[in-house]
Amino acid sequence: MEVLFPILIVAFVLIAIVAGYYSHQAAKRRREQLGQLAGDLGLEYLPEGLKRDVPTTGFWASLSAAFEASPDVKFLERFQGFSPFGQGHSPDLDNLIVGRRDGLDWYLFDYTYKVTTSNGKTTTTTTHPFGVVAVRVPLMFPVLSLAQENVLHRIGTKLGMQELTFELEEFNRRYFVRGQDARAAHDLLHPRAIEFLMAHPVRNWQFGGYHLLIHNGGFYDPLEL
């Protein structure tokens, strides 16, 4: 038994090293794919987000002064009121793809926040990862969200949670829709818009002000982006 213990320790360390190596290689390969994607779209790729010096040329030139203090936090302020922002602590973004395409401002990035809990004896911190695709458009959207319908939503409606419904029952079963203005929501989600949504995989859509945002629990695969 005394001989077995150090062998197990060595084996554990070797497994950790191998796992770390493959994780590093996967992250490196993903960044290469994201860089290629940004190039194909004619956008700018910032692997470290805005942690480094903000570029003084290109898309960020007119905005650089606004990011002098805390670039990542300043950037994320534009998404106040959208999920998953404003939760937990230590918000962070990486792998930012940004720029102007087809007259619209595009933002694609990895986002994380942390949640720390304690039972009085031990403290645990969990990191929650998300993939985000957002666009700023020259339109003023009503505040509206579409999420995949689930059991919690159905229980919530029975307890009084408000849900907007539409003529297509299959759409109502697929999406849980919430909004502050029912008429504006129905104007936005007209039959052609619903037809578009039904033809694509279910996403977490959010509208508000000049932004449209889709977020995913976990980072996006570059091909999916």
Short mmCIF file of N, CA and C in Angstrom, two decimals, residues 4-105:
data_model
loop_
_atom_site.label_atom_id
_atom_site.label_comp_id
_atom_site.label_asym_id
_atom_site.label_seq_id
_atom_site.Cartn_x
_atom_site.Cartn_y
_atom_site.Cartn_z
N LEU A 4 2.10 1.80 -3.44
CA LEU A 4 1.02 2.15 -4.38
C LEU A 4 0.68 3.64 -4.32
N PHE A 5 0.74 4.22 -3.13
CA PHE A 5 0.32 5.62 -2.97
C PHE A 5 1.13 6.58 -3.84
N PRO A 6 2.47 6.56 -3.82
CA PRO A 6 3.22 7.48 -4.69
C PRO A 6 2.98 7.22 -6.17
N ILE A 7 2.74 5.95 -6.53
CA ILE A 7 2.44 5.63 -7.93
C ILE A 7 1.15 6.32 -8.36
N LEU A 8 0.15 6.28 -7.47
CA LEU A 8 -1.12 6.93 -7.77
C LEU A 8 -0.96 8.45 -7.90
N ILE A 9 -0.11 9.02 -7.06
CA ILE A 9 0.14 10.46 -7.13
C ILE A 9 0.77 10.83 -8.48
N VAL A 10 1.78 10.06 -8.88
CA VAL A 10 2.45 10.30 -10.16
C VAL A 10 1.46 10.15 -11.32
N ALA A 11 0.64 9.10 -11.25
CA ALA A 11 -0.34 8.87 -12.31
C ALA A 11 -1.32 10.04 -12.40
N PHE A 12 -1.76 10.54 -11.25
CA PHE A 12 -2.69 11.67 -11.22
C PHE A 12 -2.06 12.91 -11.85
N VAL A 13 -0.80 13.18 -11.51
CA VAL A 13 -0.10 14.35 -12.05
C VAL A 13 0.05 14.21 -13.56
N LEU A 14 0.41 13.02 -14.04
CA LEU A 14 0.57 12.80 -15.47
C LEU A 14 -0.75 12.99 -16.22
N ILE A 15 -1.83 12.49 -15.65
CA ILE A 15 -3.15 12.66 -16.27
C ILE A 15 -3.51 14.14 -16.34
N ALA A 16 -3.22 14.89 -15.26
CA ALA A 16 -3.52 16.32 -15.23
C ALA A 16 -2.71 17.06 -16.29
N ILE A 17 -1.44 16.68 -16.47
CA ILE A 17 -0.59 17.32 -17.47
C ILE A 17 -1.11 17.04 -18.87
N VAL A 18 -1.46 15.79 -19.14
CA VAL A 18 -1.98 15.42 -20.46
C VAL A 18 -3.29 16.15 -20.75
N ALA A 19 -4.18 16.17 -19.75
CA ALA A 19 -5.47 16.85 -19.92
C ALA A 19 -5.26 18.34 -20.18
N GLY A 20 -4.32 18.94 -19.43
CA GLY A 20 -4.02 20.36 -19.63
C GLY A 20 -3.47 20.64 -21.00
N TYR A 21 -2.62 19.74 -21.49
CA TYR A 21 -2.03 19.91 -22.82
C TYR A 21 -3.11 19.88 -23.89
N TYR A 22 -3.98 18.88 -23.84
CA TYR A 22 -5.03 18.77 -24.86
C TYR A 22 -6.02 19.93 -24.77
N SER A 23 -6.27 20.39 -23.55
CA SER A 23 -7.16 21.54 -23.38
C SER A 23 -6.54 22.79 -24.01
N HIS A 24 -5.24 22.97 -23.79
CA HIS A 24 -4.52 24.11 -24.37
C HIS A 24 -4.54 24.04 -25.89
N GLN A 25 -4.30 22.84 -26.43
CA GLN A 25 -4.29 22.68 -27.88
C GLN A 25 -5.67 22.95 -28.48
N ALA A 26 -6.72 22.51 -27.77
CA ALA A 26 -8.09 22.75 -28.26
C ALA A 26 -8.40 24.23 -28.27
N ALA A 27 -7.98 24.95 -27.20
CA ALA A 27 -8.21 26.39 -27.12
C ALA A 27 -7.44 27.11 -28.22
N LYS A 28 -6.21 26.68 -28.47
CA LYS A 28 -5.39 27.28 -29.53
C LYS A 28 -6.03 27.06 -30.89
N ARG A 29 -6.51 25.85 -31.14
CA ARG A 29 -7.16 25.54 -32.42
C ARG A 29 -8.44 26.35 -32.59
N ARG A 30 -9.19 26.52 -31.50
CA ARG A 30 -10.43 27.30 -31.57
C ARG A 30 -10.13 28.76 -31.89
N ARG A 31 -9.08 29.31 -31.29
CA ARG A 31 -8.72 30.70 -31.56
C ARG A 31 -8.30 30.89 -33.02
N GLU A 32 -7.60 29.90 -33.55
CA GLU A 32 -7.23 29.98 -34.97
C GLU A 32 -8.48 29.99 -35.85
N GLN A 33 -9.47 29.17 -35.49
CA GLN A 33 -10.72 29.12 -36.26
C GLN A 33 -11.50 30.42 -36.12
N LEU A 34 -11.49 31.01 -34.91
CA LEU A 34 -12.19 32.27 -34.71
C LEU A 34 -11.51 33.40 -35.48
N GLY A 35 -10.18 33.38 -35.52
CA GLY A 35 -9.46 34.37 -36.30
C GLY A 35 -9.79 34.25 -37.78
N GLN A 36 -9.89 33.01 -38.26
CA GLN A 36 -10.25 32.78 -39.66
C GLN A 36 -11.67 33.27 -39.93
N LEU A 37 -12.57 33.00 -38.99
CA LEU A 37 -13.96 33.43 -39.14
C LEU A 37 -14.04 34.96 -39.22
N ALA A 38 -13.32 35.64 -38.32
CA ALA A 38 -13.32 37.10 -38.33
C ALA A 38 -12.81 37.63 -39.67
N GLY A 39 -11.75 37.01 -40.19
CA GLY A 39 -11.21 37.44 -41.47
C GLY A 39 -12.21 37.24 -42.60
N ASP A 40 -12.90 36.10 -42.57
CA ASP A 40 -13.90 35.81 -43.61
C ASP A 40 -15.05 36.81 -43.57
N LEU A 41 -15.39 37.27 -42.37
CA LEU A 41 -16.50 38.21 -42.22
C LEU A 41 -16.06 39.67 -42.37
N GLY A 42 -14.75 39.88 -42.47
CA GLY A 42 -14.25 41.25 -42.57
C GLY A 42 -14.33 41.99 -41.25
N LEU A 43 -14.24 41.26 -40.13
CA LEU A 43 -14.32 41.85 -38.80
C LEU A 43 -12.97 41.74 -38.10
N GLU A 44 -12.86 42.36 -36.94
CA GLU A 44 -11.63 42.39 -36.17
C GLU A 44 -11.69 41.34 -35.05
N TYR A 45 -10.58 40.65 -34.81
CA TYR A 45 -10.53 39.61 -33.78
C TYR A 45 -9.58 40.00 -32.67
N LEU A 46 -10.10 40.05 -31.43
CA LEU A 46 -9.31 40.38 -30.25
C LEU A 46 -9.38 39.18 -29.29
N PRO A 47 -8.39 38.27 -29.35
CA PRO A 47 -8.43 37.05 -28.53
C PRO A 47 -8.57 37.33 -27.04
N GLU A 48 -7.95 38.40 -26.54
CA GLU A 48 -8.00 38.72 -25.12
C GLU A 48 -9.09 39.72 -24.79
N GLY A 49 -10.03 39.90 -25.68
CA GLY A 49 -11.06 40.91 -25.44
C GLY A 49 -10.44 42.29 -25.46
N LEU A 50 -10.84 43.13 -24.50
CA LEU A 50 -10.32 44.50 -24.44
C LEU A 50 -9.35 44.68 -23.28
N LYS A 51 -8.76 43.58 -22.81
CA LYS A 51 -7.86 43.67 -21.66
C LYS A 51 -6.57 44.40 -22.03
N ARG A 52 -6.14 44.22 -23.28
CA ARG A 52 -4.94 44.89 -23.73
C ARG A 52 -5.30 46.29 -24.21
N ASP A 53 -4.29 47.02 -24.67
CA ASP A 53 -4.53 48.38 -25.16
C ASP A 53 -5.56 48.36 -26.28
N VAL A 54 -6.53 49.25 -26.17
CA VAL A 54 -7.57 49.35 -27.18
C VAL A 54 -6.96 49.89 -28.47
N PRO A 55 -7.22 49.27 -29.62
CA PRO A 55 -6.66 49.77 -30.88
C PRO A 55 -7.06 51.23 -31.12
N THR A 56 -6.15 51.98 -31.69
CA THR A 56 -6.41 53.40 -31.97
C THR A 56 -6.76 53.62 -33.44
N THR A 57 -6.88 52.53 -34.17
CA THR A 57 -7.29 52.64 -35.57
C THR A 57 -8.43 51.66 -35.82
N GLY A 58 -9.07 51.80 -36.95
CA GLY A 58 -10.14 50.88 -37.30
C GLY A 58 -11.42 51.16 -36.53
N PHE A 59 -12.16 50.10 -36.25
CA PHE A 59 -13.51 50.21 -35.68
C PHE A 59 -13.52 50.92 -34.34
N TRP A 60 -12.46 50.72 -33.50
CA TRP A 60 -12.47 51.23 -32.13
C TRP A 60 -11.90 52.64 -32.00
N ALA A 61 -11.43 53.23 -33.09
CA ALA A 61 -10.75 54.51 -32.98
C ALA A 61 -11.60 55.57 -32.30
N SER A 62 -12.88 55.68 -32.71
CA SER A 62 -13.74 56.72 -32.16
C SER A 62 -14.23 56.41 -30.76
N LEU A 63 -14.00 55.17 -30.29
CA LEU A 63 -14.52 54.77 -28.99
C LEU A 63 -13.41 54.59 -27.94
N SER A 64 -12.16 54.69 -28.34
CA SER A 64 -11.06 54.34 -27.44
C SER A 64 -11.06 55.15 -26.16
N ALA A 65 -11.46 56.40 -26.22
CA ALA A 65 -11.44 57.24 -25.01
C ALA A 65 -12.39 56.72 -23.96
N ALA A 66 -13.47 56.09 -24.38
CA ALA A 66 -14.47 55.60 -23.43
C ALA A 66 -13.99 54.37 -22.67
N PHE A 67 -12.91 53.74 -23.15
CA PHE A 67 -12.46 52.49 -22.56
C PHE A 67 -11.17 52.63 -21.76
N GLU A 68 -10.81 53.86 -21.39
CA GLU A 68 -9.53 54.07 -20.72
C GLU A 68 -9.48 53.41 -19.35
N ALA A 69 -10.58 53.41 -18.61
CA ALA A 69 -10.57 52.91 -17.23
C ALA A 69 -10.61 51.39 -17.18
N SER A 70 -11.74 50.81 -17.52
CA SER A 70 -11.92 49.36 -17.45
C SER A 70 -12.59 48.90 -18.73
N PRO A 71 -11.81 48.58 -19.76
CA PRO A 71 -12.36 48.33 -21.09
C PRO A 71 -13.47 47.29 -21.16
N ASP A 72 -13.22 46.09 -20.57
CA ASP A 72 -14.23 45.04 -20.66
C ASP A 72 -15.54 45.45 -20.00
N VAL A 73 -15.45 46.04 -18.80
CA VAL A 73 -16.65 46.45 -18.08
C VAL A 73 -17.40 47.54 -18.84
N LYS A 74 -16.66 48.51 -19.37
CA LYS A 74 -17.29 49.58 -20.14
C LYS A 74 -18.02 49.01 -21.36
N PHE A 75 -17.37 48.07 -22.02
CA PHE A 75 -17.98 47.46 -23.20
C PHE A 75 -19.27 46.73 -22.84
N LEU A 76 -19.26 45.99 -21.72
CA LEU A 76 -20.43 45.19 -21.33
C LEU A 76 -21.59 46.05 -20.85
N GLU A 77 -21.32 47.31 -20.48
CA GLU A 77 -22.39 48.18 -20.00
C GLU A 77 -23.49 48.38 -21.04
N ARG A 78 -23.14 48.26 -22.31
CA ARG A 78 -24.15 48.46 -23.36
C ARG A 78 -25.20 47.36 -23.36
N PHE A 79 -24.91 46.25 -22.66
CA PHE A 79 -25.86 45.13 -22.63
C PHE A 79 -26.58 45.02 -21.29
N GLN A 80 -26.62 46.09 -20.52
CA GLN A 80 -27.37 46.09 -19.26
C GLN A 80 -28.83 45.74 -19.53
N GLY A 81 -29.36 44.87 -18.70
CA GLY A 81 -30.75 44.45 -18.86
C GLY A 81 -30.90 43.19 -19.69
N PHE A 82 -29.83 42.78 -20.37
CA PHE A 82 -29.85 41.54 -21.14
C PHE A 82 -29.27 40.41 -20.29
N SER A 83 -29.79 39.22 -20.49
CA SER A 83 -29.23 38.02 -19.85
C SER A 83 -28.09 37.51 -20.74
N PRO A 84 -27.01 36.98 -20.15
CA PRO A 84 -26.75 36.64 -18.75
C PRO A 84 -25.99 37.71 -17.98
N PHE A 85 -25.98 38.94 -18.44
CA PHE A 85 -25.19 40.00 -17.81
C PHE A 85 -25.84 40.49 -16.53
N GLY A 86 -25.00 41.03 -15.64
CA GLY A 86 -25.52 41.54 -14.37
C GLY A 86 -25.70 40.48 -13.32
N GLN A 87 -25.21 39.27 -13.56
CA GLN A 87 -25.31 38.19 -12.58
C GLN A 87 -23.92 37.87 -12.03
N GLY A 88 -23.88 37.33 -10.82
CA GLY A 88 -22.63 36.89 -10.23
C GLY A 88 -21.62 38.02 -10.08
N HIS A 89 -20.34 37.66 -10.17
CA HIS A 89 -19.27 38.64 -10.03
C HIS A 89 -18.13 38.30 -10.99
N SER A 90 -17.16 39.16 -11.08
CA SER A 90 -15.98 38.98 -11.94
C SER A 90 -16.34 38.70 -13.40
N PRO A 91 -17.16 39.56 -14.02
CA PRO A 91 -17.49 39.36 -15.43
C PRO A 91 -16.25 39.47 -16.30
N ASP A 92 -16.19 38.66 -17.34
CA ASP A 92 -15.01 38.65 -18.20
C ASP A 92 -15.43 38.27 -19.61
N LEU A 93 -14.71 38.81 -20.60
CA LEU A 93 -14.97 38.43 -21.98
C LEU A 93 -13.65 38.16 -22.69
N ASP A 94 -13.69 37.21 -23.61
CA ASP A 94 -12.54 36.84 -24.42
C ASP A 94 -13.02 36.56 -25.85
N ASN A 95 -12.06 36.38 -26.73
CA ASN A 95 -12.36 35.99 -28.11
C ASN A 95 -13.42 36.89 -28.73
N LEU A 96 -13.17 38.18 -28.65
CA LEU A 96 -14.11 39.17 -29.17
C LEU A 96 -13.91 39.37 -30.67
N ILE A 97 -14.97 39.14 -31.43
CA ILE A 97 -15.00 39.45 -32.86
C ILE A 97 -15.92 40.65 -33.02
N VAL A 98 -15.42 41.70 -33.61
CA VAL A 98 -16.18 42.95 -33.61
C VAL A 98 -15.92 43.74 -34.88
N GLY A 99 -16.90 44.52 -35.27
CA GLY A 99 -16.71 45.37 -36.44
C GLY A 99 -18.03 45.69 -37.11
N ARG A 100 -17.92 46.32 -38.25
CA ARG A 100 -19.11 46.76 -38.98
C ARG A 100 -19.25 45.94 -40.26
N ARG A 101 -20.43 45.41 -40.48
CA ARG A 101 -20.71 44.58 -41.64
C ARG A 101 -22.15 44.83 -42.07
N ASP A 102 -22.35 45.07 -43.35
CA ASP A 102 -23.68 45.33 -43.90
C ASP A 102 -24.38 46.48 -43.18
N GLY A 103 -23.60 47.47 -42.77
CA GLY A 103 -24.16 48.65 -42.11
C GLY A 103 -24.56 48.45 -40.67
N LEU A 104 -24.17 47.31 -40.08
CA LEU A 104 -24.54 47.00 -38.70
C LEU A 104 -23.28 46.75 -37.87
N ASP A 105 -23.35 47.04 -36.56
CA ASP A 105 -22.24 46.78 -35.65
C ASP A 105 -22.42 45.41 -35.02
#
